[in-house]
PDB file of C-alpha atoms in Angstrom:
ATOM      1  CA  UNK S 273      69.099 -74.693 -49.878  1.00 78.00           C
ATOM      2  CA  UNK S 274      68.000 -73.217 -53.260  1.00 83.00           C
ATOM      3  CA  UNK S 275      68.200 -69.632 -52.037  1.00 85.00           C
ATOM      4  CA  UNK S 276      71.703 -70.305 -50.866  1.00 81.00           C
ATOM      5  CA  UNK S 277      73.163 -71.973 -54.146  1.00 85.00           C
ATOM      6  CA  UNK S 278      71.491 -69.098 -55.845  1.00 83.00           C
ATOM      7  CA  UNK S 279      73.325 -66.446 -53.821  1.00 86.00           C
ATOM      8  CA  UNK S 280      76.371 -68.166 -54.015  1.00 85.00           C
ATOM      9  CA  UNK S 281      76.296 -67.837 -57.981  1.00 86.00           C
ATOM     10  CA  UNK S 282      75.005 -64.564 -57.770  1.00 85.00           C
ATOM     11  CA  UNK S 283      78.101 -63.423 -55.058  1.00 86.00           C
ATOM     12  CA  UNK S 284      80.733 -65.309 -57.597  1.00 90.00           C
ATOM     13  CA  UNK S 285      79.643 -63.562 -60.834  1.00 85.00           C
ATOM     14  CA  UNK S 286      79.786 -60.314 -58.909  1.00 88.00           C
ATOM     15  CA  UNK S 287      83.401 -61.112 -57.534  1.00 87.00           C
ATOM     16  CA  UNK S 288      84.244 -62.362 -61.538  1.00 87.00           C
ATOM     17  CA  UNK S 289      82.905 -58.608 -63.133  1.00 85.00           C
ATOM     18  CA  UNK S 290      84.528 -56.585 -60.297  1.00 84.00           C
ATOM     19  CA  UNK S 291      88.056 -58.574 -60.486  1.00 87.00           C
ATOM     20  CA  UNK S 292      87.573 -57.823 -64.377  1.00 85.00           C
ATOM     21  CA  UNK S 293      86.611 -54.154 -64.104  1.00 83.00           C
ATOM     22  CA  UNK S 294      89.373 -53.833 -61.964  1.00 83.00           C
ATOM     23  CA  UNK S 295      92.320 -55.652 -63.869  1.00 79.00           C
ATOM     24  CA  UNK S 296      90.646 -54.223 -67.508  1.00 80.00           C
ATOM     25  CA  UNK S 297      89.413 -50.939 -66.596  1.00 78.00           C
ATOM     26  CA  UNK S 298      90.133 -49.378 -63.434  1.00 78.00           C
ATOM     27  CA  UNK S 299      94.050 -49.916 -63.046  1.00 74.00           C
ATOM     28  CA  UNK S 300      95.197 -49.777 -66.209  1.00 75.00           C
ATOM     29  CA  UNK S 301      93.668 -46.006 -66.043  1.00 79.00           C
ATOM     30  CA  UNK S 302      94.507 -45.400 -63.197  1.00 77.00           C
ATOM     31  CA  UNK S 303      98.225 -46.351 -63.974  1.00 78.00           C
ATOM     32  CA  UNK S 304      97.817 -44.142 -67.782  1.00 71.00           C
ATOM     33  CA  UNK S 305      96.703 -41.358 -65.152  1.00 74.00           C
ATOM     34  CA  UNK S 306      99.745 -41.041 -63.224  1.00 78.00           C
ATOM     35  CA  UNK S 307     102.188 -42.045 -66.251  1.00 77.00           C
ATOM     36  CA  UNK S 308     104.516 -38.846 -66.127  1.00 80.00           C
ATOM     37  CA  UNK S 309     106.754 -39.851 -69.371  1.00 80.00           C
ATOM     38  CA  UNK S 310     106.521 -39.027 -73.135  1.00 83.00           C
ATOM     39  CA  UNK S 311     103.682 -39.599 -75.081  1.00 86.00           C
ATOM     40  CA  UNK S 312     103.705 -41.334 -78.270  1.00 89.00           C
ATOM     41  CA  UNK S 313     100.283 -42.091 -78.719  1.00 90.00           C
ATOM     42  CA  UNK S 314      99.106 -41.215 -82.083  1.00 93.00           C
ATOM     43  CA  UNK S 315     100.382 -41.549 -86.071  1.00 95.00           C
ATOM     44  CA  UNK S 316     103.989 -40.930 -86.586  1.00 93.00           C
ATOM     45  CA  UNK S 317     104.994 -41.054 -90.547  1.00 93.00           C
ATOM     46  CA  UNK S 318     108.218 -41.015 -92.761  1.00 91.00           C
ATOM     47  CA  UNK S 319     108.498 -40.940 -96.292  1.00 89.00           C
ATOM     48  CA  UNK S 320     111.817 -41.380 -98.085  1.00 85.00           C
ATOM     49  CA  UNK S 321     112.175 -40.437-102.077  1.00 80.00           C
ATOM     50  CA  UNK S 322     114.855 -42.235-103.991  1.00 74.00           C
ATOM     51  CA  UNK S 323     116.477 -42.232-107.701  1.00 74.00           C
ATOM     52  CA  UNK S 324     114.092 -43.059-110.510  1.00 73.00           C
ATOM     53  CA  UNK S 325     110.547 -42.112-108.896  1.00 74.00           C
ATOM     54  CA  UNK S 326     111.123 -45.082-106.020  1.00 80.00           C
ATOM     55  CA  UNK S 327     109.633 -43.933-102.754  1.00 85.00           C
ATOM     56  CA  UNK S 328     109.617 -45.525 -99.338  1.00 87.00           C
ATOM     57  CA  UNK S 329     106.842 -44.360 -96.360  1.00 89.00           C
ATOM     58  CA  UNK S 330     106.341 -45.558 -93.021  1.00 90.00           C
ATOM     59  CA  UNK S 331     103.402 -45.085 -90.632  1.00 93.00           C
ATOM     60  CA  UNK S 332     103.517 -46.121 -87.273  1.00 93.00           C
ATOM     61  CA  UNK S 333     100.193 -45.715 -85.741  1.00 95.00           C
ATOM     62  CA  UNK S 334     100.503 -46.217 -81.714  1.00 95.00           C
ATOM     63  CA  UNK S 335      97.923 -46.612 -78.562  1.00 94.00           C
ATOM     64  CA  UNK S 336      99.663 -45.917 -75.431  1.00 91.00           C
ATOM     65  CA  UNK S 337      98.242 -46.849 -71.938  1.00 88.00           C
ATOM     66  CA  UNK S 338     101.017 -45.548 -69.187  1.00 87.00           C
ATOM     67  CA  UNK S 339     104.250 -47.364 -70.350  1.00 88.00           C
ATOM     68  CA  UNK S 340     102.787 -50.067 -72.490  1.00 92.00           C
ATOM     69  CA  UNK S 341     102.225 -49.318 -76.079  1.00 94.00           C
ATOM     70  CA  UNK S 342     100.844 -51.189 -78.917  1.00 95.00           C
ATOM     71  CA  UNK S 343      99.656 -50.323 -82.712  1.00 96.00           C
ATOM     72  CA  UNK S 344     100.633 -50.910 -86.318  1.00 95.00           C
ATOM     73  CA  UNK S 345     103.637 -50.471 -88.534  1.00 92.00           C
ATOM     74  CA  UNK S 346     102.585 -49.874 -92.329  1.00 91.00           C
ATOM     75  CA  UNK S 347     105.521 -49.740 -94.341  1.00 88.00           C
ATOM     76  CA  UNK S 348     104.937 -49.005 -98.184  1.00 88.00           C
ATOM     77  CA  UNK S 349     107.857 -49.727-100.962  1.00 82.00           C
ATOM     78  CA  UNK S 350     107.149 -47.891-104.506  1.00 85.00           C
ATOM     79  CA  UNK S 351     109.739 -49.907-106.507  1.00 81.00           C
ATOM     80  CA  UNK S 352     109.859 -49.753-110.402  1.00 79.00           C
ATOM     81  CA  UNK S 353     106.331 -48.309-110.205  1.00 80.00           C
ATOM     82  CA  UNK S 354     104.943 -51.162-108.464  1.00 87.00           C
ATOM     83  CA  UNK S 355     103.774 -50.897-104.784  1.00 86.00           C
ATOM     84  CA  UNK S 356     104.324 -53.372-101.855  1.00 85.00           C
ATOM     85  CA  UNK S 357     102.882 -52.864 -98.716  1.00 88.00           C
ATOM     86  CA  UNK S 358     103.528 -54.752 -95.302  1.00 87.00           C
ATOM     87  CA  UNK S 359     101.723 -54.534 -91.801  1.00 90.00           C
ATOM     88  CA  UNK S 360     103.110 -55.370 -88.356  1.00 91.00           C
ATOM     89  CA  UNK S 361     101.373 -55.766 -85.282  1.00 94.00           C
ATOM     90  CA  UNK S 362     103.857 -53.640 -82.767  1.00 95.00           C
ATOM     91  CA  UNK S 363     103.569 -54.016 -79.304  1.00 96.00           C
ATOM     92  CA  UNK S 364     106.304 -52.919 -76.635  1.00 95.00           C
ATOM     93  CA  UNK S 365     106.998 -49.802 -73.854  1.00 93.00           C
ATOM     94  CA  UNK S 366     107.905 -46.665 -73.688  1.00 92.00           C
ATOM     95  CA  UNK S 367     110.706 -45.769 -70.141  1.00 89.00           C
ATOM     96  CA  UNK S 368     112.633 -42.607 -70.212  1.00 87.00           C
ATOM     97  CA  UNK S 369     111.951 -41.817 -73.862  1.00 88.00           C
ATOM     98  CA  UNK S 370     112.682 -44.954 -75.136  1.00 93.00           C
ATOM     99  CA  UNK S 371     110.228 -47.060 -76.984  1.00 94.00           C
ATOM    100  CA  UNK S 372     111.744 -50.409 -77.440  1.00 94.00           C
ATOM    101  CA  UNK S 373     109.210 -52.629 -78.846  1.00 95.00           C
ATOM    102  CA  UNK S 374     108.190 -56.091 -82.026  1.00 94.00           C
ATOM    103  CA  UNK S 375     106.648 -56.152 -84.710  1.00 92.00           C
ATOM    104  CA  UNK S 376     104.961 -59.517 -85.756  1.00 89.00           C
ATOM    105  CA  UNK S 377     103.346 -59.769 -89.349  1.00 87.00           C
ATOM    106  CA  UNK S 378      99.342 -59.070 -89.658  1.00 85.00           C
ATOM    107  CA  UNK S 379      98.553 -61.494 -92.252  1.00 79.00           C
ATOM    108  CA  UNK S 380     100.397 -64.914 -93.426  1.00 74.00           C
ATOM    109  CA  UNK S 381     101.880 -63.793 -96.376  1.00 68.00           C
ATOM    110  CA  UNK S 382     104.775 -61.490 -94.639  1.00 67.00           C
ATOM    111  CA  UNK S 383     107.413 -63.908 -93.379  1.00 70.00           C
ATOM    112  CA  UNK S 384     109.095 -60.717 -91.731  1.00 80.00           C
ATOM    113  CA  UNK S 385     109.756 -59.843 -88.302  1.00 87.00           C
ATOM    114  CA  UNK S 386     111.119 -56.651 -86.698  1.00 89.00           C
ATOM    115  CA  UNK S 387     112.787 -55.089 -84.041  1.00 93.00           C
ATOM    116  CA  UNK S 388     112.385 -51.637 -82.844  1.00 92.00           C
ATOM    117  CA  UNK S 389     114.428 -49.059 -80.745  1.00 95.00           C
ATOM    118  CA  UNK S 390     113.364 -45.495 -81.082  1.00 93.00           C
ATOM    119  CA  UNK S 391     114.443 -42.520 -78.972  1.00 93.00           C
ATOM    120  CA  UNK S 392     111.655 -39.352 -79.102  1.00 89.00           C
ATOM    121  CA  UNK S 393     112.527 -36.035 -78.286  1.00 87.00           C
ATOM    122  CA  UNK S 394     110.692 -32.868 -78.156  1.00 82.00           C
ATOM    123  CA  UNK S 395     111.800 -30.444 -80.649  1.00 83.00           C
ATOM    124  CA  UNK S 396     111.226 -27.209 -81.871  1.00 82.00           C
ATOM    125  CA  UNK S 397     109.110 -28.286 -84.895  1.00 80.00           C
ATOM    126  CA  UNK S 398     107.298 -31.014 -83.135  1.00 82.00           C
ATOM    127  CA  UNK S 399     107.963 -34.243 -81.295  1.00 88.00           C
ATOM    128  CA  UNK S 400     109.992 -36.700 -83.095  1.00 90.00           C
ATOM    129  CA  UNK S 401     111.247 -40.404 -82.997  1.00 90.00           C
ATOM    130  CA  UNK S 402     114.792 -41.562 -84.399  1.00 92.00           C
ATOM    131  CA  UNK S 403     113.579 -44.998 -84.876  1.00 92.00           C
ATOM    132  CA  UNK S 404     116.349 -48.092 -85.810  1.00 93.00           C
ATOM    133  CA  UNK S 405     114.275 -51.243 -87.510  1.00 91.00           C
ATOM    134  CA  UNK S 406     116.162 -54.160 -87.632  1.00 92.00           C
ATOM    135  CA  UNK S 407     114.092 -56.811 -90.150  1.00 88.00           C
ATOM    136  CA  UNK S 408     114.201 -60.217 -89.923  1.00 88.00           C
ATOM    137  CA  UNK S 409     112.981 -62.415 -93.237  1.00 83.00           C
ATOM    138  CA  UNK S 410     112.825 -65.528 -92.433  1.00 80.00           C
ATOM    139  CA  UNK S 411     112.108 -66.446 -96.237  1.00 80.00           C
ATOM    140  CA  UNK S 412     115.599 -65.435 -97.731  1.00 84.00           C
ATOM    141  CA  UNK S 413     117.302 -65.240 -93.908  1.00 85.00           C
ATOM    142  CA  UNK S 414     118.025 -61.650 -95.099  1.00 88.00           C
ATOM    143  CA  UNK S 415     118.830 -59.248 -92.199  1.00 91.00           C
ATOM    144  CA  UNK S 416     118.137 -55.423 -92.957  1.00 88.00           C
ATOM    145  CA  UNK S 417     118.780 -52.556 -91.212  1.00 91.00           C
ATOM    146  CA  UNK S 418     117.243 -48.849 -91.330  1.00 87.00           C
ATOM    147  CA  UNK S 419     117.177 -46.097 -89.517  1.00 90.00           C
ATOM    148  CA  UNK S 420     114.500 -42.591 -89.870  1.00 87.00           C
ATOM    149  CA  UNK S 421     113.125 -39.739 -88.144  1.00 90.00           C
ATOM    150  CA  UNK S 422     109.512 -40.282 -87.625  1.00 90.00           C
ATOM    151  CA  UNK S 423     107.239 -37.154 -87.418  1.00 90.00           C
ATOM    152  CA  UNK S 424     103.967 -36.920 -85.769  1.00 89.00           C
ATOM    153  CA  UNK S 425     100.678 -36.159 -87.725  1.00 86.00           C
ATOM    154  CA  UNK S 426      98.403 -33.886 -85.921  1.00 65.00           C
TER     155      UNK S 426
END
């Protein structure tokens, strides 16, 4: 009787760790393996210079697994000489060179949330996404708008 709970356990934690493999590991590979689309994978950056020494850069660093992408969104504001900088979780897809995607705030203190619509192309001098931001702060219910070319670091 003993033998036969134990082997029941044993058969169950062996179904458990080869459903996981599968799901975690095996098909999502599997899936990145076939994926025939653009890659955006990687750092993309933009930096913007204004009047008066203000500055504006954005990094968007992205992990891509088939259509599915996820990553960060850095966004650094040199104002006045003082710096601000914000972090957003992204996560969203990539389908027919489209990566349409959120960003939720990283820590607390950034009340901010954005949406974000970028088309990437291949182009002579590199691959490049026209990205559109639309920012949500829910602090002053401002609504912002921006739009920038996005290079990739290599």
């Amino acid at each position: 009787m003993i033998t036969g709970i134990v082997s029941g356990l044993v058969a169950t934690a062996i179904v458990y760790v080869y459903t996981f493999l599968w799901k975690e590991v095996i098909f999502p590979r599997l899936r990145d393996v076939r994926y025939q689309g653009f890659r955006v994978g990687g750092v993309w950056k933009w930096e913007g210079k204004k009047n008066g020494g203000d500055s504006d850069v954005v990094t968007l660093a992205l992990k891509q697994s088939a259509e599915e992408v996820t990553g960060t969104m850095n966004t650094l504001w040199v104002r006045g000489g003082k710096s601000t900088t914000t972090i957003h979780n992204f996560k969203g897809y990539i389908m027919d060179g489209v990566l349409l995607g959120t960003c939720a705030p990283a820590a607390n203190s950034t009340v901010s949330h954005l949406s974000i619509f970028a088309t990437a192309t291949d182009t002579i001098s590199g691959p490049k996404l026209r990205l559109r931001k639309t920012a949500i702060d829910f602090s002053t219910k401002a609504i912002s708008h921006d739009e920038f070319d996005l290079e990739k670091n290599t």
